[in-house]
Short mmCIF file of C-alpha atoms in Angstrom, two decimals:
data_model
loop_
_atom_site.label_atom_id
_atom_site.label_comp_id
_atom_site.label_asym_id
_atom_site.label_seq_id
_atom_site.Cartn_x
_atom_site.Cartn_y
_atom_site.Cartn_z
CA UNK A 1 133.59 42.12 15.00
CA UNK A 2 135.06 39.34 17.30
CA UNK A 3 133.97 35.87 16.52
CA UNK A 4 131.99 34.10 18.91
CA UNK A 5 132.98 30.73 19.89
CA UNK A 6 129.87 28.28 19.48
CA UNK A 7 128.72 26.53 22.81
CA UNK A 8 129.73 23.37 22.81
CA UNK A 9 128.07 20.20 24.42
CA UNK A 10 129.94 18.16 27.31
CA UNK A 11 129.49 14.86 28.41
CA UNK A 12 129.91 11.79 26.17
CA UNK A 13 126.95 10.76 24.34
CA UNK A 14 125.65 7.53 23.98
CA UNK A 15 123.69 6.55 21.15
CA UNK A 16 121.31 3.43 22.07
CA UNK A 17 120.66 0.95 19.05
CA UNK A 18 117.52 0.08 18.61
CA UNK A 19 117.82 -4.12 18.53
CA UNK A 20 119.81 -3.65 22.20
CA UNK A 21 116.05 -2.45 23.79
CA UNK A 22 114.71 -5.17 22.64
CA UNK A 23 112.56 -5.85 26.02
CA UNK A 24 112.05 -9.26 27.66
CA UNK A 25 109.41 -11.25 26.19
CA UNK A 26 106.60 -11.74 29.28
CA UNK A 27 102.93 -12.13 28.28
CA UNK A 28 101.64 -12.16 31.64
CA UNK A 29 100.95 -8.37 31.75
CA UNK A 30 99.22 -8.58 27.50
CA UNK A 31 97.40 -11.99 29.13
CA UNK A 32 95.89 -9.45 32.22
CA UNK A 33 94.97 -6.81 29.66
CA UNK A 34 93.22 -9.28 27.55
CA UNK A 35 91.23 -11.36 29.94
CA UNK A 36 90.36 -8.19 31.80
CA UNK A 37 88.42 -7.09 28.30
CA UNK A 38 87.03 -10.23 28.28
CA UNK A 39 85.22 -10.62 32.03
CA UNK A 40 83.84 -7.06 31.02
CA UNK A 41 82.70 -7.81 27.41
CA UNK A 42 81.16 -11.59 28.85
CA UNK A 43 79.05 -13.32 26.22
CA UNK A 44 78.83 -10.53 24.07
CA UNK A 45 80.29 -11.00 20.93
CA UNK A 46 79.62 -7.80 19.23
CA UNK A 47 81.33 -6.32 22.02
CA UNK A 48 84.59 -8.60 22.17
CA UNK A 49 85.13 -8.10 18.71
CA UNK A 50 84.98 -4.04 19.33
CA UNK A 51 87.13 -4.54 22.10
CA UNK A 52 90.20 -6.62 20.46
CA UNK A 53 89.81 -4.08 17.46
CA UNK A 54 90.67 -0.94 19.71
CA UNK A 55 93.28 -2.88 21.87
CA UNK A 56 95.41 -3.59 18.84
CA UNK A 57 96.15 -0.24 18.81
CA UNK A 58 97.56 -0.28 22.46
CA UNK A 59 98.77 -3.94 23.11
CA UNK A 60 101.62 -5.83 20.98
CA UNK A 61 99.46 -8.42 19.48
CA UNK A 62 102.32 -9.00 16.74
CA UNK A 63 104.48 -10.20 19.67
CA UNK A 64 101.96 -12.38 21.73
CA UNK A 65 99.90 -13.30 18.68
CA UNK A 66 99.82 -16.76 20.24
CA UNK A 67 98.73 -16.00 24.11
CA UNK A 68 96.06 -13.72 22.36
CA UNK A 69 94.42 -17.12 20.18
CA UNK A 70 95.26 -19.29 23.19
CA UNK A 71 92.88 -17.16 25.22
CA UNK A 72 90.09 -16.46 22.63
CA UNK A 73 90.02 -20.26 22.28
CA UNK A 74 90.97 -21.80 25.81
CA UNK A 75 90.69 -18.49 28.22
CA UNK A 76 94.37 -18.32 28.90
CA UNK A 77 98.20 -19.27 27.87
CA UNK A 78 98.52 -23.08 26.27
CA UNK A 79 101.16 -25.39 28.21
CA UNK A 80 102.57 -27.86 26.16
CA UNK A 81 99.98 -30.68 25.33
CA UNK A 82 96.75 -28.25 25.61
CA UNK A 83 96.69 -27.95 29.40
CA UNK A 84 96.12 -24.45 30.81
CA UNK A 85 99.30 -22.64 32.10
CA UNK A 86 97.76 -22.44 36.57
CA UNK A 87 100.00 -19.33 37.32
CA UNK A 88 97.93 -16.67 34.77
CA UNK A 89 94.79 -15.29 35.21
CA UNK A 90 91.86 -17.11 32.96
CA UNK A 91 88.96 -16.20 31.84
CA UNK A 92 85.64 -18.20 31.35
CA UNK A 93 84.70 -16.14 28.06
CA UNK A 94 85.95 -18.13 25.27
CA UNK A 95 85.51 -20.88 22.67
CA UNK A 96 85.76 -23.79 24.75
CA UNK A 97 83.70 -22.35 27.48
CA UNK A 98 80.78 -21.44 24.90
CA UNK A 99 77.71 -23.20 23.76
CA UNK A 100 78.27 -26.45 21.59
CA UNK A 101 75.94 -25.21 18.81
CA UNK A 102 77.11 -24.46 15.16
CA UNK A 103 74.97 -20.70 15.66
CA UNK A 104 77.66 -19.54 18.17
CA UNK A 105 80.46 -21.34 16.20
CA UNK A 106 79.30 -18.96 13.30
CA UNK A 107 79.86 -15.96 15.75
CA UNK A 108 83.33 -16.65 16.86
CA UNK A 109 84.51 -17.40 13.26
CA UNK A 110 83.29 -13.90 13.08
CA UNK A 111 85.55 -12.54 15.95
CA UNK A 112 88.51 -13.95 14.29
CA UNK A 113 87.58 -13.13 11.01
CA UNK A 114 87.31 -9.58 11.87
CA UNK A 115 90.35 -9.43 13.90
CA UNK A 116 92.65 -10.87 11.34
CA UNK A 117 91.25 -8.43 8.58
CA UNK A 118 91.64 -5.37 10.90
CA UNK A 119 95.07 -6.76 12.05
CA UNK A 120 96.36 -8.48 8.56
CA UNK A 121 99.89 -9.61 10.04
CA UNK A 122 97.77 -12.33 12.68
CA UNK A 123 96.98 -14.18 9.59
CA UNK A 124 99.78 -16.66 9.51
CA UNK A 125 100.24 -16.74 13.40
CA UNK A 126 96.28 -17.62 13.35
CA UNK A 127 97.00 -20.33 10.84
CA UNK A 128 99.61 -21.74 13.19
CA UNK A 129 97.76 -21.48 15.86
CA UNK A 130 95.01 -23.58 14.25
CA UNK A 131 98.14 -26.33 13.84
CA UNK A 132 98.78 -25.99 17.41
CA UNK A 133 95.87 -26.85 18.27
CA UNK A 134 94.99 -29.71 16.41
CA UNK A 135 97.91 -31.17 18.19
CA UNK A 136 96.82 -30.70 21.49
CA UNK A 137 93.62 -32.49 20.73
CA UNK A 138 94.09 -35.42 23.18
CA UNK A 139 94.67 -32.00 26.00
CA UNK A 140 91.07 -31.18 25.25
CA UNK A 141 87.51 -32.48 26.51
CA UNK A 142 85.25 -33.97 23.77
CA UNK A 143 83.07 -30.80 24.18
CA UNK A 144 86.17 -28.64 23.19
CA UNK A 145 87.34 -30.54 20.43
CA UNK A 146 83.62 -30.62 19.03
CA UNK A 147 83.60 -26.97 19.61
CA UNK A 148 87.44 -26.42 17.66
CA UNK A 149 85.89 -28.84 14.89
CA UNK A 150 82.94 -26.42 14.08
CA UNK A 151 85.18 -23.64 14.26
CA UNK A 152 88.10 -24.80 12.25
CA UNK A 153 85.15 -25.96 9.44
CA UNK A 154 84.04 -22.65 9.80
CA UNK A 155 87.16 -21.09 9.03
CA UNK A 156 88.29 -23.43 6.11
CA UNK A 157 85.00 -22.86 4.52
CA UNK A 158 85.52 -18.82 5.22
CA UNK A 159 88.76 -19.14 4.00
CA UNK A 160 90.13 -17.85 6.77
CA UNK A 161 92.35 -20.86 6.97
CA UNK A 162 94.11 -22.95 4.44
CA UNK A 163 93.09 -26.65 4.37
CA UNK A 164 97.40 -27.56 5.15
CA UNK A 165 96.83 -27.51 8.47
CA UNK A 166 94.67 -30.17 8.23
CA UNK A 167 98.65 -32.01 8.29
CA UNK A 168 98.59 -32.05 11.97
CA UNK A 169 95.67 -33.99 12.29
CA UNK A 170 98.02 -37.06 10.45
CA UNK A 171 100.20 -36.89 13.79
CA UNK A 172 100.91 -40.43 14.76
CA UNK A 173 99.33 -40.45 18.55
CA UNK A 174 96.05 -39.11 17.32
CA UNK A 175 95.84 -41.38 14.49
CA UNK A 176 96.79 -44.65 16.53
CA UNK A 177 94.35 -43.12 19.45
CA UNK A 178 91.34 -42.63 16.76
CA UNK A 179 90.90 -38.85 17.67
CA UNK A 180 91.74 -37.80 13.82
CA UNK A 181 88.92 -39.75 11.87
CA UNK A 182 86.64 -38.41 14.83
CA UNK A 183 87.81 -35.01 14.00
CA UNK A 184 87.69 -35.12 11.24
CA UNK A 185 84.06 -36.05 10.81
CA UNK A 186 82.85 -32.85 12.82
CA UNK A 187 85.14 -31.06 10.66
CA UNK A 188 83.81 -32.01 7.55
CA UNK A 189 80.08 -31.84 8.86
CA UNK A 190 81.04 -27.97 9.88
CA UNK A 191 82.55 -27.27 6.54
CA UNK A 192 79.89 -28.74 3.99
CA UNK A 193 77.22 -27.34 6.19
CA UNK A 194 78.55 -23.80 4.68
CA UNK A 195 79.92 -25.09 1.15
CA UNK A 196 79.38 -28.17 -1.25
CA UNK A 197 81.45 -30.80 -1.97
CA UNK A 198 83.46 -29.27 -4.82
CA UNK A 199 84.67 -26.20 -2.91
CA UNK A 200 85.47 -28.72 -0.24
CA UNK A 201 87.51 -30.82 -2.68
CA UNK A 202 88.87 -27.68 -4.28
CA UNK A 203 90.42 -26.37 -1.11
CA UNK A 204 92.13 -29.79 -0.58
CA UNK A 205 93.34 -29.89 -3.75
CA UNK A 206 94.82 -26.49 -3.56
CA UNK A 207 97.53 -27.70 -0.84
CA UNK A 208 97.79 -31.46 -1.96
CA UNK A 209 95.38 -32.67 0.83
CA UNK A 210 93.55 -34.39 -1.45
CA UNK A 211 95.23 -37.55 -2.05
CA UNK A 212 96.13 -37.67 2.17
CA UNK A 213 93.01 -38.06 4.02
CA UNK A 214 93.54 -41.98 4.14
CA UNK A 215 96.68 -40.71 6.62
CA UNK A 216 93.60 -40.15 9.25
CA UNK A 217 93.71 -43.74 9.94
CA UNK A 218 96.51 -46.25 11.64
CA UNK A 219 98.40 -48.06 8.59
CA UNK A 220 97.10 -51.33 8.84
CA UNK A 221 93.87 -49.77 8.17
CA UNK A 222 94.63 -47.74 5.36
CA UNK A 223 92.10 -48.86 2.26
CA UNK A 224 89.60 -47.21 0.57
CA UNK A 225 86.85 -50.04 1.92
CA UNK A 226 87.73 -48.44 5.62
CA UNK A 227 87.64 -45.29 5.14
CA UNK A 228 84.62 -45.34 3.25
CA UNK A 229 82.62 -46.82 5.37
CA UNK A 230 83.37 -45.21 8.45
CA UNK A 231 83.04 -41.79 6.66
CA UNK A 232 79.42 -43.43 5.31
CA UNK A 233 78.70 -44.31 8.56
CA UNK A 234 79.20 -40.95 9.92
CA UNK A 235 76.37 -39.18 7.56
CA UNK A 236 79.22 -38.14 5.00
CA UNK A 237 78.83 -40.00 2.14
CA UNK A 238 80.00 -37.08 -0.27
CA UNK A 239 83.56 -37.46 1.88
CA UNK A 240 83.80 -40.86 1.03
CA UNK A 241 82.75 -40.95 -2.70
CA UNK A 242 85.58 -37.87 -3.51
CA UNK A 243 88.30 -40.38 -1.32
CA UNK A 244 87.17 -42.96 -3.82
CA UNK A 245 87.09 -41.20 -6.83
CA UNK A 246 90.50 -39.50 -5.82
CA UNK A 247 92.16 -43.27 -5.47
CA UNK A 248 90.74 -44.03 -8.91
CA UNK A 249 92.25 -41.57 -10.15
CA UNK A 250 95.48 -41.99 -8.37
CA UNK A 251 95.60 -45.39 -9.44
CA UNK A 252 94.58 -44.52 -13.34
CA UNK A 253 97.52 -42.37 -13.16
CA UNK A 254 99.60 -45.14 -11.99
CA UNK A 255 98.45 -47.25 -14.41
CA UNK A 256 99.34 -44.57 -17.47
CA UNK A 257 102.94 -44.56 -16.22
CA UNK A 258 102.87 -48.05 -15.54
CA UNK A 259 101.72 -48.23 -19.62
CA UNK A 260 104.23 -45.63 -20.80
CA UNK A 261 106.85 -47.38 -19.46
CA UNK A 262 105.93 -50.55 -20.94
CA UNK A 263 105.79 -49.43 -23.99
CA UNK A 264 109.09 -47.50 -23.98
CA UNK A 265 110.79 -50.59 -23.13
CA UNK A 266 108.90 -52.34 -26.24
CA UNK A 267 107.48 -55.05 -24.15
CA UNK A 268 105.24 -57.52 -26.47
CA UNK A 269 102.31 -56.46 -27.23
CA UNK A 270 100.28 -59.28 -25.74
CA UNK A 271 102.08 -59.19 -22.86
CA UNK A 272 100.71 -55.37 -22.38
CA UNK A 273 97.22 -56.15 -23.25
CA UNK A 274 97.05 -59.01 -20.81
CA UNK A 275 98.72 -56.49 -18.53
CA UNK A 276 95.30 -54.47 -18.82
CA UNK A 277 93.02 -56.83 -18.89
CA UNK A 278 94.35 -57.57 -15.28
CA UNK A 279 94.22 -54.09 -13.97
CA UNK A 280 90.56 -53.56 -15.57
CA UNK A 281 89.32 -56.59 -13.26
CA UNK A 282 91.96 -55.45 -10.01
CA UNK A 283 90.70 -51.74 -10.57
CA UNK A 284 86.98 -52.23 -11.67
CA UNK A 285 88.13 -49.52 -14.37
CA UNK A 286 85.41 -49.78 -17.54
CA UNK A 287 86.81 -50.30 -21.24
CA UNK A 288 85.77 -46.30 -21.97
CA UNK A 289 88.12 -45.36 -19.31
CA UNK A 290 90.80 -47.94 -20.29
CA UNK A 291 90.38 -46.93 -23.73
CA UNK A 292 90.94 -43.23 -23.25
CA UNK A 293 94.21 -43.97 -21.25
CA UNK A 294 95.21 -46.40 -23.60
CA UNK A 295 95.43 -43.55 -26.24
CA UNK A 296 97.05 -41.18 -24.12
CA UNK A 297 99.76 -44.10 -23.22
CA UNK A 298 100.33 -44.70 -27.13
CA UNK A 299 100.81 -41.31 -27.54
CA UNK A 300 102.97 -40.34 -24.95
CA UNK A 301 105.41 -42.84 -25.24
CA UNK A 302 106.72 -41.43 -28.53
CA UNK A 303 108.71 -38.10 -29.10
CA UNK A 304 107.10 -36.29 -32.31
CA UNK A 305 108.34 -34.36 -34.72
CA UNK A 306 107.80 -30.61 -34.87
CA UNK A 307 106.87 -30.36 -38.52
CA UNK A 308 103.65 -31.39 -39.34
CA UNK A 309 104.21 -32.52 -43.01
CA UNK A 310 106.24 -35.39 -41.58
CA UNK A 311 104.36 -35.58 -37.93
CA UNK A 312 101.17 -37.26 -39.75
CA UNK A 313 103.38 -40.20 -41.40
CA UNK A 314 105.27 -40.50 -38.24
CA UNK A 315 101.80 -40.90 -36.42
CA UNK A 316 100.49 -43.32 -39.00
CA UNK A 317 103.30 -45.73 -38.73
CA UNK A 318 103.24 -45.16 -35.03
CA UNK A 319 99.63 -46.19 -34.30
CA UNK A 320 99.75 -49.12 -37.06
CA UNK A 321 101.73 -50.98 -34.47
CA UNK A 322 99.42 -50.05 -31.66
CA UNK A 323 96.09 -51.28 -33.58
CA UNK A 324 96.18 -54.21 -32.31
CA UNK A 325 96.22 -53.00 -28.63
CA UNK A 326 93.57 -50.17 -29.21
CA UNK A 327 91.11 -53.18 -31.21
CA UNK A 328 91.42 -55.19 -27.96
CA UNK A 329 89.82 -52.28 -26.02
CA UNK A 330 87.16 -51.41 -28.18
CA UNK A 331 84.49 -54.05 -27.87
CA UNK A 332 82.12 -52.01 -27.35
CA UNK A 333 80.28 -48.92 -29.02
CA UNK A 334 80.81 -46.46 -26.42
CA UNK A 335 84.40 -47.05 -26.38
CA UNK A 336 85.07 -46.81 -30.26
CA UNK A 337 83.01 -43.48 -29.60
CA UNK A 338 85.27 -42.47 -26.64
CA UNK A 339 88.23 -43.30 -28.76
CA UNK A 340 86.72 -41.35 -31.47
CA UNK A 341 86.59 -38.14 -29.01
CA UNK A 342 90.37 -38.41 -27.63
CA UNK A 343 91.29 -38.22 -31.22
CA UNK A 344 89.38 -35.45 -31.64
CA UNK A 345 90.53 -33.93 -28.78
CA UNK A 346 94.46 -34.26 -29.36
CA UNK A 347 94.58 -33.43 -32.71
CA UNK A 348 92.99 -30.20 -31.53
CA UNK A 349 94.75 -29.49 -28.98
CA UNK A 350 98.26 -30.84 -30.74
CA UNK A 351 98.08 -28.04 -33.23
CA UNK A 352 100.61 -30.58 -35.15
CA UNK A 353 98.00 -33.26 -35.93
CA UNK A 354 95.23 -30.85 -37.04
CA UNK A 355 95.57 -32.34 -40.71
CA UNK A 356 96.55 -35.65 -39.97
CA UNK A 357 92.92 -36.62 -37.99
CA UNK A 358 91.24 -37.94 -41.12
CA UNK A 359 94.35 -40.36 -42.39
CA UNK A 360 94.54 -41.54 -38.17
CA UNK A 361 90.07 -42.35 -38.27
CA UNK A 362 90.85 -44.26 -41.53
CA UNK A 363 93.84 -46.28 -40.12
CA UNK A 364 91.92 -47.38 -37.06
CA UNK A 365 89.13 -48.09 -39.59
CA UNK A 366 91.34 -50.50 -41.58
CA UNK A 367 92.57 -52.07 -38.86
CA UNK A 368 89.02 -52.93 -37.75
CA UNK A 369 89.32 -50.44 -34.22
CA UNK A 370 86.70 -48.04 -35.61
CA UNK A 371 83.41 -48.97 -36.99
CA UNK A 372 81.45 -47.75 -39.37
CA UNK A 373 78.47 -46.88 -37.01
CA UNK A 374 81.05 -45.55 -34.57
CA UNK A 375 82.23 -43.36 -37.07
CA UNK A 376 79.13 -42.04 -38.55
CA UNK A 377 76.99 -41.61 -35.19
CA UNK A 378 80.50 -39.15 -34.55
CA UNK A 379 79.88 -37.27 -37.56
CA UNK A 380 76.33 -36.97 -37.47
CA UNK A 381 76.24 -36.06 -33.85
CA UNK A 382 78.35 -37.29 -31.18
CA UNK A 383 81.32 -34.71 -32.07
CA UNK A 384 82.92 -32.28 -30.02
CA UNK A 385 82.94 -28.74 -29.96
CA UNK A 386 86.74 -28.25 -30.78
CA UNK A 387 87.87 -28.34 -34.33
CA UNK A 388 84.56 -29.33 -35.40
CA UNK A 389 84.39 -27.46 -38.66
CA UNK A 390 87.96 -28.62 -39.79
CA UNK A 391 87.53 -32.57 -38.71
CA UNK A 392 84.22 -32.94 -40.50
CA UNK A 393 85.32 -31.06 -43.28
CA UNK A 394 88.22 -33.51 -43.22
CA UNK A 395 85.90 -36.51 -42.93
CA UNK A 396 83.28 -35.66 -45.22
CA UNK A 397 84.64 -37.38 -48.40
CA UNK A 398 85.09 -40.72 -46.18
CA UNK A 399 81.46 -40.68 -44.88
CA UNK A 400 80.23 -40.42 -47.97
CA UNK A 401 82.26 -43.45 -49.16
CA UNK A 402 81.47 -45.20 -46.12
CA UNK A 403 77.29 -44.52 -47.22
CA UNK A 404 77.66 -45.67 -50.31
CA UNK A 405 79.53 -48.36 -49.02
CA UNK A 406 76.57 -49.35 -46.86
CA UNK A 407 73.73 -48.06 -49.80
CA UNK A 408 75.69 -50.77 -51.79
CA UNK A 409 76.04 -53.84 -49.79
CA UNK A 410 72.27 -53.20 -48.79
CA UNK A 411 71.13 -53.43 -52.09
CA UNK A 412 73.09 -56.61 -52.87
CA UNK A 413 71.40 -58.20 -50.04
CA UNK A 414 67.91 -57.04 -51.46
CA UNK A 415 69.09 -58.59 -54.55
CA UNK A 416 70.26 -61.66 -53.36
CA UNK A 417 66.52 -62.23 -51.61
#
């Protein structure tokens, strides 16, 4: 049998790689397609949301991710500085050309909210989009910004949206023009009309927004007196209370470094408590407060030792030298109470200093920072929930010395009469 030669192919073959098709990047013909859906869907927003669902599947919205959100929101592509781009097509049907009312916000949050869930990958181009935007405000009509307010409220509460691009908002133009605080204010109105306060403050804190918001005003007008009354004045009180109580707390935490430090260096003790005394008045911080970071101060500033048979001596000795600072921050009842409860508290969570809580309540007694009431109104019910068992076992022999104590000198004074 005579073998067959195999037919061969001719001509040179070319194999195309796929990165070398790569075609030109030219929206105009997705920005056609798009606004065409629109004019036909009009003010229907059940339909537009049907319609960008299905045309995922035959338009590149991974591509033009951007002219897609630049027509939902302004009805065509963006120029630079918010103006619309005059040689496209536009259409009227979108969020700046809708009603100012927080009902047909609502709806187009829903638009976007089902587009992005449907197309997953739009998330972080919507989120940058949302960026864009907030630095184009001074493109935008008042009506348009009030509009992207709602929304972007909307969205943040939704959590469509992460509260970091709230960072564009601290651009320097809009801040020396005034158009972030304004923003701002619709913003926040939007946002706690759908959640409270501590979801609010929650989302800030999340991304490290929370300690910025004073960055929505020039510099020379940075203090908490500004921003909380123009915040006040603008029907959101809740706003300004959490920027106050976030600078108190900014400037407690100051202050504990600020304490640490001292007492690392081994600066005199009266030279400390004066130090105090001075940020009490400055701050408007209340001894219970002071007291508790006084303790935390005391005990941070020291490196302890990891066995616990020689942790409780170390402790002692430690917070013998410190008396004198902890009795000059416990005039009151409520402090040596609040004392009482950080000591609690560390010793329980310091698994080290479980057994060394008694010999520490009895130091501070001698040294005339702990009363007796204080002491017994803590045993008898002002305790806390953690360790309980173990500390009053602890202090049970003590109380009932400190009874007797009292049983004693009352009866001497009935005998004296």
């Amino acid at each position: 049998m005579s073998s067959q030669q195999k037919p061969t192919l001719t001509g040179q073959r070319f194999k195309t790689r796929k990165r070398d098709e790569k075609e030109r990047f030219d929206p105009s013909q997705f920005q056609e397609s798009i606004v065409q859906g629109l004019n036909q869907t009009g003010t229907d927003l059940e339909a537009v949301a049907k319609f960008l669902d299905a045309s995922g599947a035959k338009l590149d919205y991974r591509r033009y991710a951007e002219t897609l959100f630049d027509i939902l929101v302004a009805g065509g592509m963006l120029a630079p500085g918010g103006t619309l781009s005059d040689d496209m097509t536009c259409t009227e049907f979108c969020l700046f050309k809708a009603q100012e009312d927080m009902e047909t916000m609502q709806a187009y949050a829903q638009v976007f909210n089902k587009l992005i869930r449907r197309y997953k990958y739009l998330e972080k181009g919507f989120e940058e989009e949302i960026k864009k935007l907030l630095l184009f405000l001074k493109g935008f009509t008042e009506s348009e910004r009030n509009k992207l307010a709602m929304l972007t409220g909307i969205l943040l509460a939704n959590g469509n949206i992460s509260a970091s691009i709230l960072s564009s908002l601290f651009n320097e133009n809009l801040v020396k023009e005034g158009v972030s605080p304004c923003f701002a204010v619709k913003l926040f109105k939007s946002w706690l009309s759908e959640k409270d306060i501590n979801s609010v403050a929650a989302s800030l804190r999340k991304v490290g927004m929370d300690n910025r918001l004073m960055e929505l005003f020039p510099a020379n007008k940075r203090s908490c007196e500004h921003f909380s009354k123009y915040f006040t004045d603008a029907g959101l009180k809740e706003i300004s209370d959490f920027a106050r109580n976030q600078q108190s707390i900014g400037a407690r935490k100051e202050l504990q470094k600020e304490l640490e430090d001292l007492m690392s260096r081994g600066e005199p003790l009266k030279d400390i408590i004066a130090y105090v005394r001075e940020e009490i008045k400055k701050n408007n911080i209340s001894e219970q407060t002071m007291i508790g970071l006084i303790w935390s101060s005391v005990m941070s500033s020291v490196e302890w030792n990891k066995k616990e048979e020689l942790v409780t001596e170390q402790a002692i000795k430690h917070l013998k030298q410190y008396s004198p600072l902890l009795k000059a921050f416990t005039s009151q009842g409520f402090s040596e109470l609040t004392l009482l409860l950080k000591i609690q508290e560390y010793c329980y969570d310091n698994i080290h200093f479980m057994k060394a809580f008694q010999k520490i309540v009895v130091l501070l007694y001698k040294a005339d920072v702990l009363s007796e009431e204080a002491i017994l109104k803590w045993y008898n019910e002002a305790h806390l929930a953690k360790g309980k068992s173990v500390f009053l076992e602890q202090m049970k022999k003590f109380v009932e010395w400190l009874k007797n104590a009292e049983e004693e000198s009352e009866s001497e004074e009935e005998d004296a009469d």
